[in-house]
PDB file of C-alpha atoms in Angstrom:
ATOM      1  CA  MET O   1     219.197 -32.581 176.591  1.00 31.00           C
ATOM      2  CA  PRO O   2     216.319 -33.061 178.661  1.00 35.00           C
ATOM      3  CA  ASP O   3     212.911 -33.568 176.926  1.00 39.00           C
ATOM      4  CA  HIS O   4     210.021 -31.143 177.698  1.00 40.00           C
ATOM      5  CA  PRO O   5     206.501 -31.053 176.918  1.00 41.00           C
ATOM      6  CA  PRO O   6     205.312 -28.554 174.251  1.00 45.00           C
ATOM      7  CA  HIS O   7     205.366 -25.017 175.542  1.00 47.00           C
ATOM      8  CA  ALA O   8     206.951 -25.775 179.018  1.00 47.00           C
ATOM      9  CA  PHE O   9     207.449 -22.441 180.312  1.00 49.00           C
ATOM     10  CA  ALA O  10     208.305 -20.797 183.619  1.00 51.00           C
ATOM     11  CA  HIS O  11     205.600 -19.479 185.898  1.00 58.00           C
ATOM     12  CA  GLY O  12     203.818 -16.565 184.469  1.00 70.00           C
ATOM     13  CA  LEU O  13     203.112 -17.718 180.832  1.00 77.00           C
ATOM     14  CA  ARG O  14     199.863 -16.263 179.160  1.00 84.00           C
ATOM     15  CA  ARG O  15     198.763 -18.363 176.150  1.00 87.00           C
ATOM     16  CA  SER O  16     195.932 -18.204 173.601  1.00 91.00           C
ATOM     17  CA  THR O  17     195.334 -20.466 170.590  1.00 93.00           C
ATOM     18  CA  LEU O  18     193.590 -20.179 167.323  1.00 93.00           C
ATOM     19  CA  HIS O  19     193.156 -23.137 164.621  1.00 91.00           C
ATOM     20  CA  SER O  20     192.555 -22.465 160.954  1.00 90.00           C
ATOM     21  CA  GLY O  21     192.877 -25.291 158.740  1.00 86.00           C
ATOM     22  CA  ASP O  22     196.319 -27.067 159.025  1.00 88.00           C
ATOM     23  CA  TYR O  23     197.689 -24.060 161.008  1.00 92.00           C
ATOM     24  CA  THR O  24     197.756 -23.632 164.709  1.00 92.00           C
ATOM     25  CA  ILE O  25     198.218 -20.128 165.828  1.00 95.00           C
ATOM     26  CA  THR O  26     199.498 -19.480 169.447  1.00 93.00           C
ATOM     27  CA  ARG O  27     200.245 -16.266 171.154  1.00 93.00           C
ATOM     28  CA  LEU O  28     202.912 -16.599 173.975  1.00 87.00           C
ATOM     29  CA  ARG O  29     203.527 -13.852 176.658  1.00 86.00           C
ATOM     30  CA  GLN O  30     205.786 -13.834 179.671  1.00 81.00           C
ATOM     31  CA  ASP O  31     206.088 -10.593 181.711  1.00 78.00           C
ATOM     32  CA  LEU O  32     208.440 -12.003 184.213  1.00 74.00           C
ATOM     33  CA  ASP O  33     212.195 -10.927 183.909  1.00 74.00           C
ATOM     34  CA  THR O  34     213.451 -14.577 184.080  1.00 71.00           C
ATOM     35  CA  TYR O  35     214.614 -17.520 182.057  1.00 70.00           C
ATOM     36  CA  ALA O  36     212.198 -19.651 180.322  1.00 71.00           C
ATOM     37  CA  GLU O  37     212.167 -22.470 177.754  1.00 73.00           C
ATOM     38  CA  PHE O  38     209.793 -24.631 175.752  1.00 70.00           C
ATOM     39  CA  ALA O  39     210.161 -27.719 173.480  1.00 70.00           C
ATOM     40  CA  GLN O  40     208.346 -29.371 170.679  1.00 67.00           C
ATOM     41  CA  SER O  41     209.338 -33.074 170.870  1.00 60.00           C
ATOM     42  CA  GLU O  42     207.291 -34.182 167.848  1.00 62.00           C
ATOM     43  CA  SER O  43     209.521 -35.130 164.797  1.00 59.00           C
ATOM     44  CA  ASP O  44     207.221 -34.718 161.759  1.00 71.00           C
ATOM     45  CA  ASP O  45     207.106 -33.034 158.204  1.00 80.00           C
ATOM     46  CA  ALA O  46     206.197 -29.583 159.546  1.00 85.00           C
ATOM     47  CA  TYR O  47     207.300 -25.998 160.366  1.00 88.00           C
ATOM     48  CA  ILE O  48     207.185 -23.751 163.327  1.00 87.00           C
ATOM     49  CA  LEU O  49     207.512 -20.179 162.732  1.00 90.00           C
ATOM     50  CA  MET O  50     207.917 -17.791 165.592  1.00 87.00           C
ATOM     51  CA  VAL O  51     207.592 -13.893 165.231  1.00 89.00           C
ATOM     52  CA  LYS O  52     208.518 -11.552 168.087  1.00 86.00           C
ATOM     53  CA  LEU O  53     206.137  -8.709 169.049  1.00 84.00           C
ATOM     54  CA  ARG O  54     207.961  -7.318 172.004  1.00 76.00           C
ATOM     55  CA  PRO O  55     211.567  -6.341 172.010  1.00 64.00           C
ATOM     56  CA  PRO O  56     214.178  -7.070 173.406  1.00 56.00           C
ATOM     57  CA  HIS O  57     215.047 -10.600 174.299  1.00 67.00           C
ATOM     58  CA  THR O  58     217.940 -13.151 173.739  1.00 76.00           C
ATOM     59  CA  TYR O  59     217.302 -16.753 172.933  1.00 75.00           C
ATOM     60  CA  GLU O  60     219.054 -20.008 171.985  1.00 77.00           C
ATOM     61  CA  LEU O  61     217.607 -22.349 169.249  1.00 76.00           C
ATOM     62  CA  PHE O  62     218.357 -26.203 169.681  1.00 77.00           C
ATOM     63  CA  VAL O  63     217.271 -28.556 166.816  1.00 74.00           C
ATOM     64  CA  GLY O  64     217.607 -32.253 167.265  1.00 69.00           C
ATOM     65  CA  GLY O  65     219.539 -31.542 170.281  1.00 69.00           C
ATOM     66  CA  GLU O  66     222.198 -29.429 168.705  1.00 71.00           C
ATOM     67  CA  ARG O  67     222.582 -25.596 169.307  1.00 74.00           C
ATOM     68  CA  ARG O  68     221.767 -23.834 166.069  1.00 68.00           C
ATOM     69  CA  ALA O  69     221.701 -20.169 166.989  1.00 67.00           C
ATOM     70  CA  HIS O  70     222.336 -17.794 169.897  1.00 68.00           C
ATOM     71  CA  VAL O  71     220.395 -14.654 169.030  1.00 69.00           C
ATOM     72  CA  ARG O  72     220.805 -11.195 170.880  1.00 68.00           C
ATOM     73  CA  GLU O  73     218.131  -9.076 169.527  1.00 65.00           C
ATOM     74  CA  GLN O  74     218.170  -5.251 169.760  1.00 60.00           C
ATOM     75  CA  ALA O  75     215.386  -3.032 171.360  1.00 58.00           C
ATOM     76  CA  GLY O  76     213.172  -1.517 168.897  1.00 53.00           C
ATOM     77  CA  GLN O  77     212.948  -4.369 166.459  1.00 63.00           C
ATOM     78  CA  PRO O  78     209.515  -6.128 166.735  1.00 67.00           C
ATOM     79  CA  GLY O  79     209.025  -8.479 163.955  1.00 74.00           C
ATOM     80  CA  ASN O  80     212.151 -10.654 164.094  1.00 83.00           C
ATOM     81  CA  LEU O  81     211.403 -14.340 163.276  1.00 85.00           C
ATOM     82  CA  CYS O  82     212.653 -17.903 163.779  1.00 84.00           C
ATOM     83  CA  LEU O  83     211.563 -20.446 161.197  1.00 87.00           C
ATOM     84  CA  VAL O  84     212.217 -24.070 161.986  1.00 84.00           C
ATOM     85  CA  TYR O  85     211.489 -27.287 159.926  1.00 83.00           C
ATOM     86  CA  ARG O  86     210.502 -29.717 162.582  1.00 77.00           C
ATOM     87  CA  GLN O  87     211.899 -33.015 161.387  1.00 67.00           C
ATOM     88  CA  ALA O  88     213.625 -33.098 164.821  1.00 65.00           C
ATOM     89  CA  SER O  89     212.825 -31.981 168.171  1.00 72.00           C
ATOM     90  CA  VAL O  90     213.033 -28.191 168.663  1.00 75.00           C
ATOM     91  CA  ARG O  91     213.690 -26.265 172.009  1.00 75.00           C
ATOM     92  CA  LEU O  92     213.954 -22.602 172.455  1.00 75.00           C
ATOM     93  CA  ALA O  93     215.386 -21.091 175.528  1.00 77.00           C
ATOM     94  CA  VAL O  94     214.212 -17.551 176.058  1.00 78.00           C
ATOM     95  CA  GLU O  95     215.651 -14.749 178.347  1.00 73.00           C
ATOM     96  CA  ALA O  96     213.843 -11.706 179.796  1.00 68.00           C
ATOM     97  CA  PRO O  97     210.052 -10.903 179.181  1.00 78.00           C
ATOM     98  CA  PHE O  98     208.622 -11.881 175.621  1.00 82.00           C
ATOM     99  CA  ASP O  99     205.700 -11.703 173.511  1.00 87.00           C
ATOM    100  CA  MET O 100     205.489 -13.829 170.271  1.00 87.00           C
ATOM    101  CA  VAL O 101     203.109 -15.494 167.978  1.00 92.00           C
ATOM    102  CA  GLU O 102     203.767 -18.990 166.973  1.00 90.00           C
ATOM    103  CA  PHE O 103     202.545 -20.634 163.681  1.00 94.00           C
ATOM    104  CA  ALA O 104     202.773 -24.357 163.409  1.00 89.00           C
ATOM    105  CA  PHE O 105     201.785 -25.901 160.260  1.00 89.00           C
ATOM    106  CA  PRO O 106     202.661 -29.109 158.274  1.00 88.00           C
ATOM    107  CA  ARG O 107     204.579 -28.819 154.899  1.00 85.00           C
ATOM    108  CA  ARG O 108     201.525 -30.239 153.108  1.00 84.00           C
ATOM    109  CA  ALA O 109     199.860 -26.857 153.789  1.00 84.00           C
ATOM    110  CA  LEU O 110     202.585 -25.094 151.842  1.00 82.00           C
ATOM    111  CA  GLU O 111     202.605 -27.911 149.072  1.00 80.00           C
ATOM    112  CA  GLN O 112     198.839 -27.023 148.545  1.00 77.00           C
ATOM    113  CA  ALA O 113     199.789 -23.169 148.398  1.00 73.00           C
ATOM    114  CA  ALA O 114     202.592 -23.925 146.079  1.00 70.00           C
ATOM    115  CA  ALA O 115     200.055 -25.580 143.605  1.00 67.00           C
ATOM    116  CA  GLU O 116     198.373 -22.263 143.270  1.00 65.00           C
ATOM    117  CA  PRO O 117     198.707 -20.068 140.222  1.00 59.00           C
ATOM    118  CA  GLY O 118     201.608 -17.573 140.718  1.00 54.00           C
ATOM    119  CA  GLN O 119     203.208 -19.539 143.502  1.00 55.00           C
ATOM    120  CA  PRO O 120     206.726 -21.215 143.491  1.00 53.00           C
ATOM    121  CA  ALA O 121     206.393 -24.828 142.481  1.00 51.00           C
ATOM    122  CA  THR O 122     207.520 -26.364 145.571  1.00 59.00           C
ATOM    123  CA  GLY O 123     206.521 -26.223 149.299  1.00 60.00           C
ATOM    124  CA  LEU O 124     210.110 -26.451 150.682  1.00 77.00           C
ATOM    125  CA  LEU O 125     211.222 -23.433 152.570  1.00 84.00           C
ATOM    126  CA  ARG O 126     214.744 -22.252 153.069  1.00 84.00           C
ATOM    127  CA  PRO O 127     214.709 -20.730 156.739  1.00 84.00           C
ATOM    128  CA  PRO O 128     216.521 -17.460 157.005  1.00 86.00           C
ATOM    129  CA  PRO O 129     218.840 -16.772 160.047  1.00 84.00           C
ATOM    130  CA  PRO O 130     217.194 -16.742 163.354  1.00 79.00           C
ATOM    131  CA  GLY O 131     216.464 -13.099 164.151  1.00 79.00           C
ATOM    132  CA  THR O 132     215.824 -11.932 160.631  1.00 84.00           C
ATOM    133  CA  LEU O 133     213.497  -8.981 160.473  1.00 84.00           C
ATOM    134  CA  ASP O 134     210.214  -9.574 158.446  1.00 88.00           C
ATOM    135  CA  PRO O 135     207.713  -6.749 158.656  1.00 86.00           C
ATOM    136  CA  ALA O 136     204.971  -8.910 156.473  1.00 89.00           C
ATOM    137  CA  VAL O 137     205.205 -11.789 158.945  1.00 91.00           C
ATOM    138  CA  ALA O 138     204.966  -9.192 161.776  1.00 89.00           C
ATOM    139  CA  ALA O 139     202.021  -7.585 160.275  1.00 90.00           C
ATOM    140  CA  VAL O 140     200.189 -10.904 160.103  1.00 92.00           C
ATOM    141  CA  GLY O 141     200.943 -11.604 163.651  1.00 91.00           C
ATOM    142  CA  SER O 142     199.803  -8.128 164.768  1.00 90.00           C
ATOM    143  CA  ALA O 143     196.535  -8.420 162.590  1.00 91.00           C
ATOM    144  CA  LEU O 144     195.567 -11.523 164.502  1.00 93.00           C
ATOM    145  CA  LEU O 145     195.989 -10.408 167.955  1.00 92.00           C
ATOM    146  CA  PRO O 146     192.270  -9.288 168.364  1.00 89.00           C
ATOM    147  CA  ALA O 147     191.144 -12.690 167.275  1.00 91.00           C
ATOM    148  CA  LEU O 148     193.780 -14.348 169.805  1.00 93.00           C
ATOM    149  CA  GLU O 149     192.305 -12.146 172.429  1.00 90.00           C
ATOM    150  CA  ARG O 150     188.847 -13.671 171.940  1.00 88.00           C
ATOM    151  CA  PRO O 151     189.317 -16.940 169.832  1.00 89.00           C
ATOM    152  CA  ALA O 152     185.584 -18.028 170.177  1.00 86.00           C
ATOM    153  CA  GLN O 153     184.525 -14.667 168.641  1.00 84.00           C
ATOM    154  CA  ALA O 154     187.135 -14.786 165.791  1.00 88.00           C
ATOM    155  CA  SER O 155     186.129 -14.544 162.228  1.00 89.00           C
ATOM    156  CA  PRO O 156     186.887 -17.625 160.317  1.00 92.00           C
ATOM    157  CA  LEU O 157     186.861 -15.663 157.013  1.00 92.00           C
ATOM    158  CA  PHE O 158     189.572 -13.278 158.298  1.00 92.00           C
ATOM    159  CA  VAL O 159     191.646 -16.001 160.110  1.00 92.00           C
ATOM    160  CA  SER O 160     191.648 -18.289 157.088  1.00 91.00           C
ATOM    161  CA  TYR O 161     192.520 -15.231 154.777  1.00 91.00           C
ATOM    162  CA  MET O 162     195.426 -14.229 156.880  1.00 92.00           C
ATOM    163  CA  THR O 163     196.965 -17.909 157.016  1.00 91.00           C
ATOM    164  CA  LEU O 164     196.657 -17.994 153.157  1.00 88.00           C
ATOM    165  CA  ALA O 165     198.451 -14.762 153.079  1.00 88.00           C
ATOM    166  CA  LEU O 166     201.256 -15.998 155.469  1.00 91.00           C
ATOM    167  CA  GLY O 167     201.753 -19.105 153.400  1.00 88.00           C
ATOM    168  CA  ALA O 168     201.975 -17.185 150.074  1.00 85.00           C
ATOM    169  CA  HIS O 169     204.535 -14.666 151.789  1.00 87.00           C
ATOM    170  CA  LEU O 170     206.555 -17.709 153.106  1.00 89.00           C
ATOM    171  CA  LEU O 171     206.888 -19.252 149.543  1.00 85.00           C
ATOM    172  CA  HIS O 172     207.816 -15.990 147.953  1.00 83.00           C
ATOM    173  CA  ALA O 173     210.300 -14.783 150.540  1.00 85.00           C
ATOM    174  CA  TYR O 174     211.814 -18.263 151.545  1.00 86.00           C
ATOM    175  CA  GLY O 175     210.603 -20.728 148.829  1.00 82.00           C
ATOM    176  CA  THR O 176     213.150 -22.711 146.822  1.00 74.00           C
ATOM    177  CA  GLY O 177     211.310 -22.819 143.621  1.00 62.00           C
ATOM    178  CA  ALA O 178     210.829 -19.963 140.832  1.00 49.00           C
ATOM    179  CA  THR O 179     207.619 -18.051 140.791  1.00 51.00           C
ATOM    180  CA  PRO O 180     205.547 -18.134 137.578  1.00 51.00           C
ATOM    181  CA  PRO O 181     203.402 -15.251 136.693  1.00 51.00           C
ATOM    182  CA  VAL O 182     199.726 -14.865 137.553  1.00 52.00           C
ATOM    183  CA  ARG O 183     197.004 -13.947 134.975  1.00 61.00           C
ATOM    184  CA  GLY O 184     193.186 -13.288 135.267  1.00 71.00           C
ATOM    185  CA  GLY O 185     190.775 -13.064 137.739  1.00 84.00           C
ATOM    186  CA  LEU O 186     187.339 -14.702 138.459  1.00 89.00           C
ATOM    187  CA  ALA O 187     184.954 -15.522 135.943  1.00 88.00           C
ATOM    188  CA  PRO O 188     181.624 -13.268 136.186  1.00 89.00           C
ATOM    189  CA  TRP O 189     179.665 -16.133 137.616  1.00 91.00           C
ATOM    190  CA  GLN O 190     182.354 -16.895 140.284  1.00 92.00           C
ATOM    191  CA  GLU O 191     182.406 -13.250 141.226  1.00 93.00           C
ATOM    192  CA  ARG O 192     178.692 -13.200 141.518  1.00 93.00           C
ATOM    193  CA  ARG O 193     178.578 -16.252 143.597  1.00 93.00           C
ATOM    194  CA  ALA O 194     181.355 -15.233 145.893  1.00 93.00           C
ATOM    195  CA  LYS O 195     179.732 -11.935 146.656  1.00 94.00           C
ATOM    196  CA  GLU O 196     176.487 -13.790 147.421  1.00 93.00           C
ATOM    197  CA  ILE O 197     177.912 -15.910 150.035  1.00 93.00           C
ATOM    198  CA  LEU O 198     179.819 -12.789 151.523  1.00 92.00           C
ATOM    199  CA  ARG O 199     176.695 -10.836 151.737  1.00 90.00           C
ATOM    200  CA  ALA O 200     174.980 -13.728 153.376  1.00 90.00           C
ATOM    201  CA  HIS O 201     177.798 -14.058 155.987  1.00 90.00           C
ATOM    202  CA  LEU O 202     178.266 -10.467 157.235  1.00 86.00           C
ATOM    203  CA  ASP O 203     179.571 -11.689 160.500  1.00 84.00           C
ATOM    204  CA  GLY O 204     182.345 -13.341 158.594  1.00 86.00           C
ATOM    205  CA  ASN O 205     181.285 -16.933 159.793  1.00 87.00           C
ATOM    206  CA  VAL O 206     182.416 -18.493 156.704  1.00 89.00           C
ATOM    207  CA  ARG O 207     185.866 -19.798 155.376  1.00 90.00           C
ATOM    208  CA  ILE O 208     187.759 -19.010 152.368  1.00 91.00           C
ATOM    209  CA  ALA O 209     187.814 -22.694 151.522  1.00 89.00           C
ATOM    210  CA  ASP O 210     184.033 -22.815 151.636  1.00 92.00           C
ATOM    211  CA  ILE O 211     183.643 -19.896 149.275  1.00 92.00           C
ATOM    212  CA  ALA O 212     186.447 -21.268 146.901  1.00 90.00           C
ATOM    213  CA  ALA O 213     184.791 -24.612 146.799  1.00 90.00           C
ATOM    214  CA  GLU O 214     181.381 -22.733 145.478  1.00 92.00           C
ATOM    215  CA  CYS O 215     183.469 -21.227 142.602  1.00 90.00           C
ATOM    216  CA  ARG O 216     185.256 -24.578 141.858  1.00 88.00           C
ATOM    217  CA  LEU O 217     188.741 -23.211 142.910  1.00 85.00           C
ATOM    218  CA  SER O 218     191.221 -23.771 145.525  1.00 82.00           C
ATOM    219  CA  PRO O 219     191.522 -21.478 148.262  1.00 85.00           C
ATOM    220  CA  GLY O 220     194.521 -19.709 147.284  1.00 81.00           C
ATOM    221  CA  HIS O 221     193.479 -19.407 143.714  1.00 82.00           C
ATOM    222  CA  PHE O 222     190.430 -17.893 144.815  1.00 88.00           C
ATOM    223  CA  ALA O 223     191.739 -15.409 147.191  1.00 87.00           C
ATOM    224  CA  THR O 224     194.144 -14.209 144.526  1.00 85.00           C
ATOM    225  CA  SER O 225     191.717 -13.989 141.681  1.00 88.00           C
ATOM    226  CA  PHE O 226     189.001 -12.296 143.929  1.00 91.00           C
ATOM    227  CA  LYS O 227     191.573  -9.607 144.606  1.00 88.00           C
ATOM    228  CA  ARG O 228     192.446  -9.210 140.893  1.00 88.00           C
ATOM    229  CA  SER O 229     188.682  -8.889 140.081  1.00 91.00           C
ATOM    230  CA  THR O 230     187.609  -6.481 142.750  1.00 90.00           C
ATOM    231  CA  GLY O 231     190.766  -4.763 143.873  1.00 89.00           C
ATOM    232  CA  VAL O 232     190.364  -5.718 147.458  1.00 89.00           C
ATOM    233  CA  SER O 233     190.702  -8.959 149.496  1.00 89.00           C
ATOM    234  CA  PRO O 234     187.572 -10.914 150.386  1.00 91.00           C
ATOM    235  CA  THR O 235     187.860  -9.555 153.942  1.00 90.00           C
ATOM    236  CA  ALA O 236     188.188  -5.995 152.897  1.00 89.00           C
ATOM    237  CA  TRP O 237     185.276  -6.290 150.538  1.00 92.00           C
ATOM    238  CA  LEU O 238     183.077  -7.703 153.215  1.00 91.00           C
ATOM    239  CA  ALA O 239     184.066  -4.910 155.553  1.00 88.00           C
ATOM    240  CA  ARG O 240     182.842  -2.397 153.030  1.00 90.00           C
ATOM    241  CA  GLN O 241     179.562  -4.314 152.714  1.00 91.00           C
ATOM    242  CA  ARG O 242     178.877  -4.321 156.248  1.00 89.00           C
ATOM    243  CA  ILE O 243     179.539  -0.515 156.635  1.00 91.00           C
ATOM    244  CA  ASP O 244     177.291   0.062 153.485  1.00 91.00           C
ATOM    245  CA  HIS O 245     174.483  -1.890 155.306  1.00 91.00           C
ATOM    246  CA  ALA O 246     175.084  -0.086 158.521  1.00 91.00           C
ATOM    247  CA  ARG O 247     174.707   3.132 156.682  1.00 92.00           C
ATOM    248  CA  ALA O 248     171.270   2.066 155.339  1.00 91.00           C
ATOM    249  CA  LEU O 249     170.125   1.095 158.914  1.00 92.00           C
ATOM    250  CA  LEU O 250     171.338   4.315 160.302  1.00 91.00           C
ATOM    251  CA  ARG O 251     169.375   6.331 157.761  1.00 90.00           C
ATOM    252  CA  ARG O 252     166.115   4.416 158.963  1.00 87.00           C
ATOM    253  CA  GLY O 253     166.642   5.920 162.485  1.00 82.00           C
ATOM    254  CA  ASP O 254     164.561   3.406 164.216  1.00 86.00           C
ATOM    255  CA  LEU O 255     167.566   1.030 165.552  1.00 88.00           C
ATOM    256  CA  THR O 256     170.095   1.576 168.249  1.00 90.00           C
ATOM    257  CA  LEU O 257     173.791   1.553 167.610  1.00 90.00           C
ATOM    258  CA  SER O 258     173.791  -1.842 169.375  1.00 89.00           C
ATOM    259  CA  GLU O 259     171.054  -3.253 167.350  1.00 90.00           C
ATOM    260  CA  ILE O 260     172.786  -2.142 164.115  1.00 91.00           C
ATOM    261  CA  ALA O 261     176.077  -3.633 165.302  1.00 88.00           C
ATOM    262  CA  ALA O 262     174.324  -6.960 165.785  1.00 88.00           C
ATOM    263  CA  ALA O 263     172.489  -6.708 162.420  1.00 88.00           C
ATOM    264  CA  THR O 264     175.738  -6.043 160.500  1.00 87.00           C
ATOM    265  CA  GLY O 265     177.800  -8.924 161.964  1.00 84.00           C
ATOM    266  CA  PHE O 266     179.726  -6.958 164.597  1.00 85.00           C
ATOM    267  CA  THR O 267     180.680  -8.520 167.944  1.00 80.00           C
ATOM    268  CA  ASP O 268     179.400  -5.391 169.866  1.00 83.00           C
ATOM    269  CA  GLN O 269     178.925  -1.438 169.600  1.00 88.00           C
ATOM    270  CA  PRO O 270     182.497  -0.653 170.194  1.00 87.00           C
ATOM    271  CA  HIS O 271     183.604  -3.126 167.687  1.00 85.00           C
ATOM    272  CA  PHE O 272     181.121  -1.561 165.060  1.00 89.00           C
ATOM    273  CA  THR O 273     181.988   2.118 166.200  1.00 90.00           C
ATOM    274  CA  ARG O 274     185.864   1.369 165.565  1.00 88.00           C
ATOM    275  CA  ALA O 275     185.184  -0.227 162.193  1.00 87.00           C
ATOM    276  CA  PHE O 276     182.772   2.517 160.991  1.00 90.00           C
ATOM    277  CA  SER O 277     185.140   5.371 162.093  1.00 90.00           C
ATOM    278  CA  ARG O 278     188.015   3.764 160.492  1.00 86.00           C
ATOM    279  CA  LEU O 279     186.431   3.518 157.053  1.00 86.00           C
ATOM    280  CA  VAL O 280     184.016   6.432 157.246  1.00 88.00           C
ATOM    281  CA  GLY O 281     186.227   9.019 159.127  1.00 89.00           C
ATOM    282  CA  MET O 282     183.667   9.719 161.825  1.00 90.00           C
ATOM    283  CA  SER O 283     181.510   7.662 164.584  1.00 91.00           C
ATOM    284  CA  PRO O 284     178.219   6.128 163.484  1.00 91.00           C
ATOM    285  CA  GLY O 285     176.255   8.477 165.797  1.00 89.00           C
ATOM    286  CA  ALA O 286     177.937  11.606 164.296  1.00 90.00           C
ATOM    287  CA  TRP O 287     177.320  10.178 160.824  1.00 92.00           C
ATOM    288  CA  ARG O 288     173.568   9.655 161.536  1.00 90.00           C
ATOM    289  CA  ARG O 289     173.264  13.182 162.949  1.00 88.00           C
ATOM    290  CA  GLN O 290     174.581  14.594 159.691  1.00 87.00           C
ATOM    291  CA  GLN O 291     171.724  12.827 157.592  1.00 81.00           C
TER     292      GLN O 291
END
């Protein structure tokens, strides 16, 4: 089997990449109706997870030079995944146009997640058959698409939270250990400190690990405990704070929508308008006119 450099594709590949802690997240798109292949020649203690966003396509999976699967996927089934333990070289031969998100991460990232309360007591995964439909993984991949479109403007808080959520899901869905129960939330001082940090970073330019360290917790324990204490994730809580702050500025009436967008941590006015409309049910301009 010939060796190929990582992500060696036929002409027409579009690629964008994000990094979050131990995770590397890459969107790979090929619009041409042609054969393509790529390889990961590294042999290390790591996983590769690929989730398909665009149906249909057929692919063959080779691990360590041996053919492991020949998957023919049906139209209308975005969310099919392929999870591979990369202790040997991995090669994927793909037919027809495709659009997928690839997560590459060392096993130590799962070992750290497995040490959190409520997680299986092992970082080992039992990969499902290639082509398995997993809506939760598909949802994470789709949620990261805006960040992958503009990696330089991606919110570290959001991206780090999504990779934590992905690791927790993989452990629960495909982990090899039993899952103990989770109890309790944040202590009052931890909740206060976490909210202080989030309010000070309305643009989301802070990582879950940074807030967790201030609360003297691991990232996974913090994220789980924050949701138990507040009823929402840190990213959802921050989104509400940004909109509440935007409402206060809209009531003042002396700032333009672009100025309010910048003051509340949004990348631009359209981003602000979309987020405001989604949570409030109307545009910021319409809301201000009603005050």
